């Protein structure tokens, strides 16, 4: 148990920026007026960071529903994905799969990567291709109280986990874990 707690503490300290769901989309937890997070990779040149980012995207977003919509060499990569399963939840004996369509823009500068998610659509498929949509503004009532905490948490957890995984992959040398003694 202590080992697990230590692991979680180490993982959370290595990634201090997070996104939160707002009525209009995802925003930085530190400053909700910003719709992005910036990851710092001290000592990694922009060319190397771009190459690692591109390699990760090619590996992670290789499905037929994943498209690199723009690639500005050594500066910005934009990807669009659809029907990306984000979480499966059992409710009353029935499994509900939450899906997301979104655009991710990854902008590289010297030792930094800026990540912005936009055009986010969260939904579940009911039957015959029909969707139950969960727009961001539906998580709150008119008085500003959260009324759909479950979906809000699912969305935040998914996108923050994606950023953590990306950050960990980019920190690895050559994009793979070291295996030498």
PDB file of C-alpha atoms in Angstrom:
ATOM      1  CA  UNK A   1       0.000   0.000   0.000  1.00  0.00           C
ATOM      2  CA  UNK A   2       2.821   2.418   0.877  1.00  0.00           C
ATOM      3  CA  UNK A   3       4.488   1.619  -2.447  1.00  0.00           C
ATOM      4  CA  UNK A   4       1.287   2.440  -4.333  1.00  0.00           C
ATOM      5  CA  UNK A   5       0.896   5.741  -2.494  1.00  0.00           C
ATOM      6  CA  UNK A   6       4.515   6.647  -3.177  1.00  0.00           C
ATOM      7  CA  UNK A   7       4.044   5.820  -6.868  1.00  0.00           C
ATOM      8  CA  UNK A   8       0.930   7.994  -7.071  1.00  0.00           C
ATOM      9  CA  UNK A   9       2.702  10.847  -5.296  1.00  0.00           C
ATOM     10  CA  UNK A  10       5.646  10.666  -7.707  1.00  0.00           C
ATOM     11  CA  UNK A  11       3.340  10.579 -10.728  1.00  0.00           C
ATOM     12  CA  UNK A  12       1.300  13.534  -9.532  1.00  0.00           C
ATOM     13  CA  UNK A  13       4.319  15.696  -8.686  1.00  0.00           C
ATOM     14  CA  UNK A  14       5.810  15.196 -12.141  1.00  0.00           C
ATOM     15  CA  UNK A  15       2.727  16.729 -13.730  1.00  0.00           C
ATOM     16  CA  UNK A  16       1.432  19.808 -12.017  1.00  0.00           C
ATOM     17  CA  UNK A  17      -0.784  21.258 -14.728  1.00  0.00           C
ATOM     18  CA  UNK A  18      -4.252  19.875 -15.162  1.00  0.00           C
ATOM     19  CA  UNK A  19      -7.366  20.643 -17.109  1.00  0.00           C
ATOM     20  CA  UNK A  20     -10.816  21.149 -15.645  1.00  0.00           C
ATOM     21  CA  UNK A  21     -14.186  21.117 -17.370  1.00  0.00           C
ATOM     22  CA  UNK A  22     -15.892  24.491 -17.614  1.00  0.00           C
ATOM     23  CA  UNK A  23     -19.184  25.398 -19.248  1.00  0.00           C
ATOM     24  CA  UNK A  24     -17.351  26.177 -22.497  1.00  0.00           C
ATOM     25  CA  UNK A  25     -14.821  23.334 -22.611  1.00  0.00           C
ATOM     26  CA  UNK A  26     -11.545  22.385 -20.990  1.00  0.00           C
ATOM     27  CA  UNK A  27      -9.416  25.001 -19.248  1.00  0.00           C
ATOM     28  CA  UNK A  28      -6.261  25.133 -17.172  1.00  0.00           C
ATOM     29  CA  UNK A  29      -6.948  24.357 -13.526  1.00  0.00           C
ATOM     30  CA  UNK A  30      -4.457  27.095 -12.559  1.00  0.00           C
ATOM     31  CA  UNK A  31      -6.123  29.749 -14.734  1.00  0.00           C
ATOM     32  CA  UNK A  32      -9.521  28.915 -16.236  1.00  0.00           C
ATOM     33  CA  UNK A  33      -9.162  31.792 -18.704  1.00  0.00           C
ATOM     34  CA  UNK A  34      -6.576  29.644 -20.530  1.00  0.00           C
ATOM     35  CA  UNK A  35      -7.823  26.728 -22.605  1.00  0.00           C
ATOM     36  CA  UNK A  36      -4.447  24.975 -22.667  1.00  0.00           C
ATOM     37  CA  UNK A  37      -1.653  23.539 -20.536  1.00  0.00           C
ATOM     38  CA  UNK A  38       2.076  23.913 -21.046  1.00  0.00           C
ATOM     39  CA  UNK A  39       4.491  21.102 -20.248  1.00  0.00           C
ATOM     40  CA  UNK A  40       8.151  21.900 -19.620  1.00  0.00           C
ATOM     41  CA  UNK A  41      10.903  19.554 -20.769  1.00  0.00           C
ATOM     42  CA  UNK A  42      14.102  21.203 -19.597  1.00  0.00           C
ATOM     43  CA  UNK A  43      17.088  20.352 -21.735  1.00  0.00           C
ATOM     44  CA  UNK A  44      15.116  19.030 -24.716  1.00  0.00           C
ATOM     45  CA  UNK A  45      15.499  21.118 -27.876  1.00  0.00           C
ATOM     46  CA  UNK A  46      12.415  22.076 -29.846  1.00  0.00           C
ATOM     47  CA  UNK A  47      13.519  19.852 -32.771  1.00  0.00           C
ATOM     48  CA  UNK A  48      13.914  16.838 -30.503  1.00  0.00           C
ATOM     49  CA  UNK A  49      10.659  17.573 -28.665  1.00  0.00           C
ATOM     50  CA  UNK A  50       8.823  17.890 -31.978  1.00  0.00           C
ATOM     51  CA  UNK A  51      10.299  14.589 -33.228  1.00  0.00           C
ATOM     52  CA  UNK A  52       9.301  12.800 -30.001  1.00  0.00           C
ATOM     53  CA  UNK A  53       5.816  14.314 -30.132  1.00  0.00           C
ATOM     54  CA  UNK A  54       5.344  13.266 -33.738  1.00  0.00           C
ATOM     55  CA  UNK A  55       6.562   9.734 -32.974  1.00  0.00           C
ATOM     56  CA  UNK A  56       4.108   9.494 -30.060  1.00  0.00           C
ATOM     57  CA  UNK A  57       1.216  10.721 -32.216  1.00  0.00           C
ATOM     58  CA  UNK A  58       2.034   8.222 -34.959  1.00  0.00           C
ATOM     59  CA  UNK A  59       1.960   5.426 -32.380  1.00  0.00           C
ATOM     60  CA  UNK A  60      -1.043   6.600 -30.307  1.00  0.00           C
ATOM     61  CA  UNK A  61      -3.284   7.958 -33.073  1.00  0.00           C
ATOM     62  CA  UNK A  62      -2.919   5.251 -35.711  1.00  0.00           C
ATOM     63  CA  UNK A  63      -6.586   4.305 -36.082  1.00  0.00           C
ATOM     64  CA  UNK A  64      -8.838   4.909 -39.062  1.00  0.00           C
ATOM     65  CA  UNK A  65     -10.729   7.579 -37.097  1.00  0.00           C
ATOM     66  CA  UNK A  66      -7.531   9.470 -36.246  1.00  0.00           C
ATOM     67  CA  UNK A  67      -6.286  12.147 -38.644  1.00  0.00           C
ATOM     68  CA  UNK A  68      -3.284  14.451 -38.519  1.00  0.00           C
ATOM     69  CA  UNK A  69      -5.067  17.499 -39.925  1.00  0.00           C
ATOM     70  CA  UNK A  70      -2.000  19.742 -39.961  1.00  0.00           C
ATOM     71  CA  UNK A  71       1.714  19.364 -39.422  1.00  0.00           C
ATOM     72  CA  UNK A  72       3.781  22.536 -39.428  1.00  0.00           C
ATOM     73  CA  UNK A  73       7.293  21.062 -39.383  1.00  0.00           C
ATOM     74  CA  UNK A  74       8.984  21.505 -35.972  1.00  0.00           C
ATOM     75  CA  UNK A  75       6.232  23.794 -34.658  1.00  0.00           C
ATOM     76  CA  UNK A  76       2.670  22.467 -34.495  1.00  0.00           C
ATOM     77  CA  UNK A  77       0.807  19.213 -35.004  1.00  0.00           C
ATOM     78  CA  UNK A  78      -2.986  19.045 -34.988  1.00  0.00           C
ATOM     79  CA  UNK A  79      -4.828  15.769 -34.726  1.00  0.00           C
ATOM     80  CA  UNK A  80      -8.521  14.987 -34.920  1.00  0.00           C
ATOM     81  CA  UNK A  81     -10.038  11.827 -33.538  1.00  0.00           C
ATOM     82  CA  UNK A  82     -13.541  10.362 -33.409  1.00  0.00           C
ATOM     83  CA  UNK A  83     -15.252   7.626 -31.400  1.00  0.00           C
ATOM     84  CA  UNK A  84     -12.370   7.581 -28.949  1.00  0.00           C
ATOM     85  CA  UNK A  85     -13.506   5.429 -26.025  1.00  0.00           C
ATOM     86  CA  UNK A  86     -12.744   7.274 -22.799  1.00  0.00           C
ATOM     87  CA  UNK A  87     -14.415   5.158 -20.111  1.00  0.00           C
ATOM     88  CA  UNK A  88     -16.746   2.255 -19.629  1.00  0.00           C
ATOM     89  CA  UNK A  89     -19.147   2.493 -16.671  1.00  0.00           C
ATOM     90  CA  UNK A  90     -21.571  -0.121 -15.352  1.00  0.00           C
ATOM     91  CA  UNK A  91     -24.952   1.320 -14.393  1.00  0.00           C
ATOM     92  CA  UNK A  92     -27.816  -0.888 -13.260  1.00  0.00           C
ATOM     93  CA  UNK A  93     -26.152  -3.937 -14.814  1.00  0.00           C
ATOM     94  CA  UNK A  94     -25.751  -2.201 -18.171  1.00  0.00           C
ATOM     95  CA  UNK A  95     -22.377  -1.142 -19.518  1.00  0.00           C
ATOM     96  CA  UNK A  96     -22.211   2.437 -20.791  1.00  0.00           C
ATOM     97  CA  UNK A  97     -19.226   3.482 -22.892  1.00  0.00           C
ATOM     98  CA  UNK A  98     -18.392   7.170 -22.979  1.00  0.00           C
ATOM     99  CA  UNK A  99     -16.866   8.301 -26.258  1.00  0.00           C
ATOM    100  CA  UNK A 100     -15.228  11.526 -27.386  1.00  0.00           C
ATOM    101  CA  UNK A 101     -14.566  13.323 -30.635  1.00  0.00           C
ATOM    102  CA  UNK A 102     -12.004  16.107 -30.366  1.00  0.00           C
ATOM    103  CA  UNK A 103      -9.193  18.085 -31.919  1.00  0.00           C
ATOM    104  CA  UNK A 104      -5.817  18.319 -30.165  1.00  0.00           C
ATOM    105  CA  UNK A 105      -3.299  20.987 -31.069  1.00  0.00           C
ATOM    106  CA  UNK A 106       0.282  20.413 -29.885  1.00  0.00           C
ATOM    107  CA  UNK A 107       2.573  23.413 -30.251  1.00  0.00           C
ATOM    108  CA  UNK A 108       6.321  23.023 -29.680  1.00  0.00           C
ATOM    109  CA  UNK A 109       8.769  25.679 -28.488  1.00  0.00           C
ATOM    110  CA  UNK A 110      12.206  25.295 -26.934  1.00  0.00           C
ATOM    111  CA  UNK A 111      11.760  22.836 -24.014  1.00  0.00           C
ATOM    112  CA  UNK A 112       7.962  23.400 -23.947  1.00  0.00           C
ATOM    113  CA  UNK A 113       4.842  21.781 -25.354  1.00  0.00           C
ATOM    114  CA  UNK A 114       1.490  23.584 -25.349  1.00  0.00           C
ATOM    115  CA  UNK A 115      -1.568  21.315 -25.558  1.00  0.00           C
ATOM    116  CA  UNK A 116      -5.004  22.617 -26.492  1.00  0.00           C
ATOM    117  CA  UNK A 117      -8.117  20.477 -26.905  1.00  0.00           C
ATOM    118  CA  UNK A 118     -11.055  21.856 -28.881  1.00  0.00           C
ATOM    119  CA  UNK A 119     -14.221  20.757 -30.686  1.00  0.00           C
ATOM    120  CA  UNK A 120     -14.828  18.268 -27.881  1.00  0.00           C
ATOM    121  CA  UNK A 121     -17.986  16.223 -28.078  1.00  0.00           C
ATOM    122  CA  UNK A 122     -18.708  13.696 -25.318  1.00  0.00           C
ATOM    123  CA  UNK A 123     -21.427  11.111 -25.901  1.00  0.00           C
ATOM    124  CA  UNK A 124     -22.638   7.566 -25.462  1.00  0.00           C
ATOM    125  CA  UNK A 125     -24.130   5.514 -28.264  1.00  0.00           C
ATOM    126  CA  UNK A 126     -27.609   4.327 -27.420  1.00  0.00           C
ATOM    127  CA  UNK A 127     -28.699   2.156 -30.349  1.00  0.00           C
ATOM    128  CA  UNK A 128     -28.717   2.265 -34.119  1.00  0.00           C
ATOM    129  CA  UNK A 129     -26.035   4.970 -34.092  1.00  0.00           C
ATOM    130  CA  UNK A 130     -28.104   7.331 -31.929  1.00  0.00           C
ATOM    131  CA  UNK A 131     -26.068   9.328 -29.446  1.00  0.00           C
ATOM    132  CA  UNK A 132     -26.766  10.709 -26.020  1.00  0.00           C
ATOM    133  CA  UNK A 133     -24.676  13.868 -25.920  1.00  0.00           C
ATOM    134  CA  UNK A 134     -23.084  15.400 -22.834  1.00  0.00           C
ATOM    135  CA  UNK A 135     -22.196  19.001 -23.737  1.00  0.00           C
ATOM    136  CA  UNK A 136     -19.999  20.817 -21.218  1.00  0.00           C
ATOM    137  CA  UNK A 137     -22.712  23.276 -20.208  1.00  0.00           C
ATOM    138  CA  UNK A 138     -24.977  20.371 -19.159  1.00  0.00           C
ATOM    139  CA  UNK A 139     -22.747  19.528 -16.169  1.00  0.00           C
ATOM    140  CA  UNK A 140     -24.120  22.541 -14.238  1.00  0.00           C
ATOM    141  CA  UNK A 141     -27.559  23.865 -13.413  1.00  0.00           C
ATOM    142  CA  UNK A 142     -28.654  27.492 -13.866  1.00  0.00           C
ATOM    143  CA  UNK A 143     -27.333  28.376 -10.390  1.00  0.00           C
ATOM    144  CA  UNK A 144     -23.845  27.091 -11.217  1.00  0.00           C
ATOM    145  CA  UNK A 145     -24.041  23.919  -9.140  1.00  0.00           C
ATOM    146  CA  UNK A 146     -22.546  20.768 -10.663  1.00  0.00           C
ATOM    147  CA  UNK A 147     -25.387  18.367 -11.478  1.00  0.00           C
ATOM    148  CA  UNK A 148     -23.463  15.810 -13.545  1.00  0.00           C
ATOM    149  CA  UNK A 149     -20.299  15.298 -11.518  1.00  0.00           C
ATOM    150  CA  UNK A 150     -19.791  11.799 -12.919  1.00  0.00           C
ATOM    151  CA  UNK A 151     -19.459  12.868 -16.561  1.00  0.00           C
ATOM    152  CA  UNK A 152     -17.442  15.951 -15.602  1.00  0.00           C
ATOM    153  CA  UNK A 153     -14.970  13.741 -13.706  1.00  0.00           C
ATOM    154  CA  UNK A 154     -14.791  11.185 -16.525  1.00  0.00           C
ATOM    155  CA  UNK A 155     -13.899  13.935 -18.998  1.00  0.00           C
ATOM    156  CA  UNK A 156     -11.319  15.587 -16.728  1.00  0.00           C
ATOM    157  CA  UNK A 157      -9.719  12.264 -15.784  1.00  0.00           C
ATOM    158  CA  UNK A 158      -9.474  11.159 -19.414  1.00  0.00           C
ATOM    159  CA  UNK A 159      -7.827  14.285 -20.792  1.00  0.00           C
ATOM    160  CA  UNK A 160      -5.496  14.700 -17.791  1.00  0.00           C
ATOM    161  CA  UNK A 161      -4.427  11.055 -18.063  1.00  0.00           C
ATOM    162  CA  UNK A 162      -3.745  11.558 -21.776  1.00  0.00           C
ATOM    163  CA  UNK A 163      -1.509  14.523 -20.981  1.00  0.00           C
ATOM    164  CA  UNK A 164       0.338  12.580 -18.263  1.00  0.00           C
ATOM    165  CA  UNK A 165       0.951   9.647 -20.606  1.00  0.00           C
ATOM    166  CA  UNK A 166       2.194  11.996 -23.329  1.00  0.00           C
ATOM    167  CA  UNK A 167       4.495  13.803 -20.866  1.00  0.00           C
ATOM    168  CA  UNK A 168       5.955  10.517 -19.614  1.00  0.00           C
ATOM    169  CA  UNK A 169       6.547   9.245 -23.154  1.00  0.00           C
ATOM    170  CA  UNK A 170       8.250  12.468 -24.230  1.00  0.00           C
ATOM    171  CA  UNK A 171      10.592  12.357 -21.240  1.00  0.00           C
ATOM    172  CA  UNK A 172      11.868   8.934 -22.257  1.00  0.00           C
ATOM    173  CA  UNK A 173      15.007   8.908 -24.330  1.00  0.00           C
ATOM    174  CA  UNK A 174      14.364   7.610 -27.863  1.00  0.00           C
ATOM    175  CA  UNK A 175      10.666   7.247 -26.967  1.00  0.00           C
ATOM    176  CA  UNK A 176      11.290   3.898 -25.232  1.00  0.00           C
ATOM    177  CA  UNK A 177      12.227   2.821 -21.745  1.00  0.00           C
ATOM    178  CA  UNK A 178      15.933   2.339 -21.135  1.00  0.00           C
ATOM    179  CA  UNK A 179      16.884  -1.304 -20.826  1.00  0.00           C
ATOM    180  CA  UNK A 180      20.636  -1.035 -20.343  1.00  0.00           C
ATOM    181  CA  UNK A 181      22.338  -1.698 -17.002  1.00  0.00           C
TER     182      UNK A 181
END
